[in-house]
């Protein structure tokens, strides 16, 4: 009986499975390649060679893939606490622009696949302040406060778990005292009791709470400090894709060079924002914002439509007529190491930096809370050449950062 031909190793394989075919091909190729050897090949040497070939193929497959996929609920699914770090190291692109884009994609990864227990534990590590009445956390980017269409996980969903982590298994769920936008980071106040939460909510409503936000803006506000006092209302935008946006509803308009008062829209809300430029370059600025009122998207609307200086990464309010990635000047793109086609990956650079609460319950003094900047925000400051304010100008700044860490 003639021996099978080495040129057709697959003829020995039965079955349709590609796995069995590749395995036998490996065996037959190894066998045929050794047939011409000067000395016979024993079983041990054949097994060693097969294992070596299998390792080589597995290595090639790992290199060809973008990176390993982690299971649901792993740290890679939770970028708010792993930005700048990797659980499993992926192959880095050599192009610096591609590296920057990959970094921004990680920054903007949604937090919808994280297990509630993982999210609650991560929030517990970012506690800024805790007493018998309040718990203050650092809200991460991309995490909604409340549920809604398309939202699989939000902060309110994990408040019972967070309470048990902080105060034992018999602890009652924590209560929200206010809210921040999904894309906004920074200080968020929770209360142990519903009555305390109502008291804090009333403080927010009656403007007893002092809030200070930091934002990186495209272009520099002029003048460098002032107050924007323009009502805001919600309108439907007619375009390729109909959608709703908050916009300005001015009480005055220009008529033949004269300022004329117009009738106030009944749907408009009074909106007042105090601002100050902390640092600036020719094309960008670090701005401190103090909202006097609390209208939806007030800061973003006042900056973009009132001062013509939209927040960096604000893809909704940078253009009124359409929903599209923010159009950035060439200078900013160059400093960020990006092309305009990749600008959609830039996260919103709006951060709730400070919060000052009046005395409450047994606490007889004002509570001053400061939350340090997220990594992506600080990284953009360095790239754009914007400087942080001197610590001696705000005595609580250094202490607040130490608390936040």
C-alpha positions as CSV (number, residue, x, y, z in Angstrom):
1,X,0.0,0.0,0.0
2,X,1.4,3.3,-1.0
3,X,1.9,6.0,1.5
4,X,-0.3,9.1,1.3
5,X,1.1,12.1,-0.6
6,X,2.4,14.9,1.5
7,X,1.1,17.4,-1.1
8,X,-2.6,16.7,0.0
9,X,-2.6,16.6,3.8
10,X,-6.3,17.6,4.0
11,X,-7.4,14.4,2.3
12,X,-6.9,12.6,5.6
13,X,-9.4,14.8,7.4
14,X,-13.1,13.7,7.9
15,X,-15.8,16.1,9.0
16,X,-16.6,19.7,8.2
17,X,-15.1,21.4,11.2
18,X,-12.3,23.8,10.4
19,X,-10.7,23.1,13.7
20,X,-10.1,19.4,12.9
21,X,-8.8,20.3,9.5
22,X,-6.3,22.8,10.7
23,X,-5.1,20.4,13.5
24,X,-4.6,17.5,11.1
25,X,-2.9,19.8,8.5
26,X,-0.5,20.7,11.3
27,X,0.3,17.1,12.0
28,X,0.6,16.1,8.4
29,X,2.8,19.1,7.5
30,X,5.1,18.3,10.5
31,X,5.3,14.7,9.5
32,X,5.9,15.4,5.8
33,X,8.6,18.0,6.5
34,X,10.5,15.5,8.6
35,X,10.2,12.7,6.0
36,X,13.2,14.0,4.2
37,X,15.3,14.3,7.3
38,X,18.5,12.3,7.6
39,X,17.5,10.6,10.8
40,X,14.1,9.2,12.0
41,X,11.7,11.4,14.0
42,X,10.5,9.9,17.3
43,X,7.1,10.6,19.0
44,X,8.6,13.0,21.6
45,X,10.3,15.2,19.0
46,X,7.2,15.3,16.9
47,X,5.0,16.4,19.9
48,X,7.5,19.1,20.7
49,X,7.5,20.4,17.2
50,X,3.7,20.4,17.1
51,X,3.5,22.4,20.3
52,X,6.0,24.9,19.0
53,X,4.0,25.4,15.7
54,X,0.8,25.9,17.7
55,X,2.4,28.5,19.9
56,X,3.7,30.3,16.8
57,X,0.2,30.4,15.3
58,X,-1.4,31.6,18.5
59,X,1.2,34.4,18.7
60,X,0.4,35.6,15.2
61,X,-3.3,35.6,15.9
62,X,-2.8,37.8,19.0
63,X,-0.7,40.3,17.1
64,X,-3.3,40.5,14.3
65,X,-6.1,41.4,16.7
66,X,-6.6,44.9,18.1
67,X,-6.5,43.6,21.6
68,X,-8.0,41.1,24.0
69,X,-11.6,41.6,25.0
70,X,-12.3,41.6,28.7
71,X,-15.4,40.1,30.3
72,X,-18.5,42.1,31.3
73,X,-18.0,44.2,34.4
74,X,-14.3,44.3,34.1
75,X,-12.2,47.5,34.8
76,X,-11.8,48.2,31.1
77,X,-15.5,48.8,30.8
78,X,-15.2,51.5,33.5
79,X,-13.0,54.2,32.0
80,X,-13.7,56.8,34.7
81,X,-11.2,55.1,37.0
82,X,-8.8,53.5,34.5
83,X,-8.1,56.4,32.2
84,X,-4.4,56.5,31.5
85,X,-3.9,52.8,32.6
86,X,-4.4,49.5,31.0
87,X,-5.6,46.2,32.5
88,X,-4.2,44.3,29.5
89,X,-1.6,46.0,27.4
90,X,-2.6,46.4,23.7
91,X,-0.4,46.9,20.8
92,X,0.3,50.7,20.6
93,X,0.0,52.4,17.2
94,X,3.2,54.1,16.1
95,X,1.5,57.2,14.7
96,X,1.1,59.8,17.5
97,X,-2.3,61.0,16.0
98,X,-3.6,57.5,16.1
99,X,-2.4,57.1,19.7
100,X,-4.3,60.3,20.6
101,X,-7.5,59.2,18.9
102,X,-7.3,55.8,20.7
103,X,-6.8,57.6,24.0
104,X,-9.9,59.8,23.4
105,X,-12.0,56.8,22.4
106,X,-11.2,55.2,25.7
107,X,-12.1,58.5,27.5
108,X,-15.6,58.5,25.8
109,X,-16.4,54.8,26.3
110,X,-19.9,54.5,27.8
111,X,-20.5,53.0,31.2
112,X,-23.5,50.9,30.3
113,X,-21.9,47.5,30.4
114,X,-20.5,47.7,33.9
115,X,-22.1,45.6,36.6
116,X,-23.9,47.7,39.3
117,X,-21.6,46.3,42.0
118,X,-18.5,47.3,40.1
119,X,-19.9,50.8,39.6
120,X,-20.8,51.2,43.2
121,X,-17.4,50.1,44.4
122,X,-15.7,52.6,42.0
123,X,-17.9,55.5,43.2
124,X,-17.0,54.6,46.8
125,X,-13.3,55.0,46.0
126,X,-14.0,58.6,44.8
127,X,-15.7,59.9,48.0
128,X,-14.9,63.5,48.6
129,X,-16.7,63.9,51.9
130,X,-18.9,61.8,54.2
131,X,-20.7,62.6,57.5
132,X,-23.9,61.4,59.2
133,X,-26.0,63.6,56.8
134,X,-24.2,63.7,53.5
135,X,-22.1,61.7,51.1
136,X,-20.3,63.7,48.4
137,X,-18.9,61.8,45.4
138,X,-16.9,62.6,42.3
139,X,-19.1,62.0,39.3
140,X,-17.3,60.5,36.3
141,X,-17.7,61.4,32.7
142,X,-20.4,59.7,30.6
143,X,-22.5,58.4,33.5
144,X,-26.1,59.6,33.6
145,X,-27.7,60.5,36.9
146,X,-31.2,59.2,36.1
147,X,-32.5,56.5,33.8
148,X,-34.1,57.1,30.5
149,X,-34.4,55.8,26.9
150,X,-31.3,53.8,26.1
151,X,-29.9,54.1,29.6
152,X,-29.0,50.7,31.0
153,X,-27.2,51.9,34.2
154,X,-27.2,55.2,36.0
155,X,-26.1,56.6,39.4
156,X,-29.6,56.3,40.9
157,X,-29.6,52.6,40.2
158,X,-26.6,51.9,42.4
159,X,-27.4,54.1,45.4
160,X,-28.7,51.2,47.4
161,X,-25.5,49.2,46.8
162,X,-23.3,52.3,47.5
163,X,-25.1,52.8,50.8
164,X,-24.5,49.2,51.9
165,X,-20.8,49.5,51.0
166,X,-20.4,52.6,53.1
167,X,-22.7,51.8,56.0
168,X,-23.3,48.1,56.2
169,X,-25.9,45.7,54.7
170,X,-28.8,47.2,56.7
171,X,-28.2,50.7,55.4
172,X,-31.1,52.5,53.6
173,X,-30.5,53.7,50.0
174,X,-28.9,57.1,49.6
175,X,-30.9,60.0,48.0
176,X,-29.9,62.4,45.2
177,X,-29.8,66.1,46.2
178,X,-29.2,67.5,42.7
179,X,-28.1,66.4,39.2
180,X,-25.4,66.9,36.7
181,X,-25.5,66.3,32.9
182,X,-24.3,62.9,31.7
183,X,-21.1,64.5,30.2
184,X,-20.3,66.7,33.1
185,X,-17.8,65.6,35.8
186,X,-17.3,66.8,39.4
187,X,-18.9,67.3,42.8
188,X,-22.2,65.5,43.4
189,X,-24.1,65.6,46.8
190,X,-26.1,62.6,48.2
191,X,-28.0,62.4,51.5
192,X,-28.7,59.6,53.9
193,X,-32.2,60.7,54.8
194,X,-35.0,61.9,52.4
195,X,-35.7,64.9,54.7
196,X,-32.0,66.0,54.4
197,X,-32.1,65.6,50.7
198,X,-35.2,67.8,50.5
199,X,-33.4,70.5,52.6
200,X,-30.4,70.5,50.2
201,X,-32.7,70.6,47.2
202,X,-34.4,73.6,48.6
203,X,-31.0,75.2,49.1
204,X,-30.2,74.7,45.5
205,X,-33.6,76.0,44.4
206,X,-33.3,79.2,46.5
207,X,-29.7,79.8,45.3
208,X,-28.1,79.3,48.7
209,X,-25.5,76.9,47.3
210,X,-22.5,78.4,45.5
211,X,-21.3,76.4,42.5
212,X,-18.2,76.9,40.5
213,X,-17.5,75.1,37.2
214,X,-14.3,75.0,35.1
215,X,-14.5,74.7,31.4
216,X,-12.1,74.8,28.5
217,X,-13.5,77.0,25.7
218,X,-12.8,77.3,22.0
219,X,-11.8,80.9,21.6
220,X,-11.4,83.4,24.5
221,X,-14.5,85.2,26.0
222,X,-14.5,88.9,25.7
223,X,-14.4,90.7,28.0
224,X,-12.3,88.4,30.3
225,X,-14.9,88.6,33.1
226,X,-18.5,89.5,33.3
227,X,-22.1,88.3,33.7
228,X,-24.3,86.8,31.0
229,X,-28.0,87.6,31.8
230,X,-30.0,86.2,28.9
231,X,-33.2,84.0,29.2
232,X,-33.1,80.5,27.8
233,X,-35.8,78.4,26.3
234,X,-36.1,75.1,24.4
235,X,-36.8,75.0,20.7
236,X,-37.1,72.4,18.0
237,X,-34.4,72.6,15.3
238,X,-35.6,72.1,11.8
239,X,-32.9,70.4,9.7
240,X,-31.8,67.1,8.2
241,X,-32.6,65.6,11.6
242,X,-35.2,67.3,13.8
243,X,-34.1,67.7,17.4
244,X,-34.6,70.0,20.4
245,X,-32.0,72.3,21.8
246,X,-31.9,75.0,24.5
247,X,-31.3,78.4,23.1
248,X,-31.2,82.1,24.0
249,X,-34.4,84.2,24.2
250,X,-33.0,87.8,24.5
251,X,-35.1,90.5,26.0
252,X,-33.6,93.1,23.6
253,X,-32.8,93.3,19.9
254,X,-31.2,95.8,17.6
255,X,-33.5,97.9,15.3
256,X,-31.8,100.4,13.0
257,X,-28.8,100.7,15.3
258,X,-31.0,101.1,18.4
259,X,-31.6,98.6,21.2
260,X,-35.3,97.8,21.5
261,X,-36.9,95.8,24.3
262,X,-39.0,92.9,23.0
263,X,-41.8,90.9,24.6
264,X,-40.5,88.0,26.8
265,X,-41.4,84.5,25.6
266,X,-43.6,82.8,28.2
267,X,-41.6,79.6,27.9
268,X,-38.2,81.3,28.5
269,X,-36.4,80.8,31.9
270,X,-34.4,83.5,33.6
271,X,-30.7,82.5,33.3
272,X,-27.7,84.3,34.8
273,X,-24.1,83.1,34.6
274,X,-21.0,84.9,36.1
275,X,-17.7,84.0,34.4
276,X,-14.0,84.8,34.6
277,X,-11.1,83.7,32.4
278,X,-8.4,82.0,34.5
279,X,-5.9,81.3,31.7
280,X,-5.9,81.8,27.9
281,X,-4.0,81.4,24.7
282,X,-4.8,82.8,21.2
283,X,-7.4,80.0,20.5
284,X,-8.6,78.6,23.9
285,X,-9.2,79.5,27.5
286,X,-9.8,78.0,30.9
287,X,-12.9,79.7,32.3
288,X,-14.5,79.6,35.7
289,X,-18.3,79.7,35.7
290,X,-20.6,80.5,38.5
291,X,-24.3,79.8,37.6
292,X,-26.7,82.0,39.6
293,X,-29.7,80.1,38.2
294,X,-30.0,76.5,37.3
295,X,-31.6,76.2,33.8
296,X,-31.0,73.1,31.8
297,X,-27.6,73.3,29.8
298,X,-27.3,76.9,30.9
299,X,-23.5,77.1,31.0
300,X,-23.1,75.5,27.6
301,X,-25.7,77.7,26.0
302,X,-24.4,81.0,27.5
303,X,-20.8,80.1,26.4
304,X,-21.7,79.0,22.9
305,X,-24.5,81.3,21.9
306,X,-24.0,84.2,24.3
307,X,-20.2,84.6,24.2
308,X,-19.4,82.6,21.0
309,X,-17.0,80.4,22.9
310,X,-18.4,76.9,23.0
311,X,-17.0,74.3,25.5
312,X,-14.4,72.0,24.0
313,X,-16.1,68.8,23.2
314,X,-19.6,70.2,23.1
315,X,-20.9,68.6,19.9
316,X,-24.5,69.7,20.6
317,X,-24.2,73.4,21.1
318,X,-21.3,74.3,18.9
319,X,-23.7,74.6,15.9
320,X,-27.4,75.5,16.1
321,X,-28.6,74.1,12.8
322,X,-27.2,70.6,13.0
323,X,-25.9,67.8,15.2
324,X,-22.4,67.2,14.1
325,X,-18.9,66.9,15.6
326,X,-17.5,70.2,16.8
327,X,-15.6,72.2,14.2
328,X,-12.3,73.2,15.7
329,X,-9.6,75.7,14.6
330,X,-6.4,74.3,13.1
331,X,-4.4,75.6,16.1
332,X,-6.4,73.6,18.6
333,X,-6.4,70.5,16.5
334,X,-2.6,70.7,16.1
335,X,-2.0,71.0,19.8
336,X,-4.4,68.2,20.6
337,X,-2.7,66.0,18.0
338,X,-6.0,65.4,16.1
339,X,-7.5,65.7,12.7
340,X,-10.9,67.2,12.3
341,X,-12.4,63.8,11.3
342,X,-11.5,62.5,14.8
343,X,-12.9,65.5,16.7
344,X,-16.1,63.6,17.5
345,X,-14.1,61.6,20.1
346,X,-13.3,64.7,22.3
347,X,-15.3,64.6,25.6
348,X,-17.1,67.6,27.0
349,X,-14.6,69.6,29.1
350,X,-17.0,70.9,31.7
351,X,-16.2,70.1,35.4
352,X,-18.1,70.9,38.6
353,X,-15.0,72.1,40.5
354,X,-16.3,73.6,43.7
355,X,-19.4,73.5,45.8
356,X,-20.2,75.5,49.0
357,X,-23.1,74.3,51.1
358,X,-24.5,76.4,54.0
359,X,-24.6,74.9,57.6
360,X,-26.9,72.0,57.8
361,X,-28.2,69.9,60.8
362,X,-25.5,69.5,63.4
363,X,-22.9,71.1,61.1
364,X,-22.6,74.7,62.1
365,X,-20.2,75.9,59.4
366,X,-20.2,76.1,55.6
367,X,-19.0,73.0,53.8
368,X,-16.5,73.8,51.1
369,X,-16.0,70.9,48.6
370,X,-13.4,70.8,45.8
371,X,-13.0,68.0,43.2
372,X,-9.8,67.6,41.2
373,X,-9.9,67.6,37.5
374,X,-10.4,64.3,35.6
375,X,-7.3,63.0,33.8
376,X,-8.5,63.9,30.3
377,X,-9.3,67.5,31.3
378,X,-5.8,68.0,32.9
379,X,-4.2,66.4,29.9
380,X,-6.0,68.8,27.5
381,X,-4.9,71.8,29.6
382,X,-1.2,70.8,29.2
383,X,-1.5,70.2,25.5
384,X,-3.3,73.5,24.9
385,X,-0.7,75.4,27.1
386,X,-3.3,76.6,29.6
387,X,-2.1,77.2,33.2
388,X,-3.9,76.3,36.4
389,X,-4.6,79.2,38.8
390,X,-2.0,79.8,41.6
391,X,-2.9,78.0,44.8
392,X,-2.3,81.1,46.9
393,X,-5.2,82.8,45.1
394,X,-7.6,80.2,46.5
395,X,-6.5,79.0,49.9
396,X,-8.8,76.0,49.8
397,X,-7.7,74.7,46.5
398,X,-4.8,72.7,47.7
399,X,-6.7,71.2,50.6
400,X,-9.6,70.4,48.4
401,X,-7.4,68.5,46.0
402,X,-5.9,66.5,48.8
403,X,-9.4,65.6,50.0
404,X,-10.4,64.5,46.5
405,X,-7.4,62.3,46.1
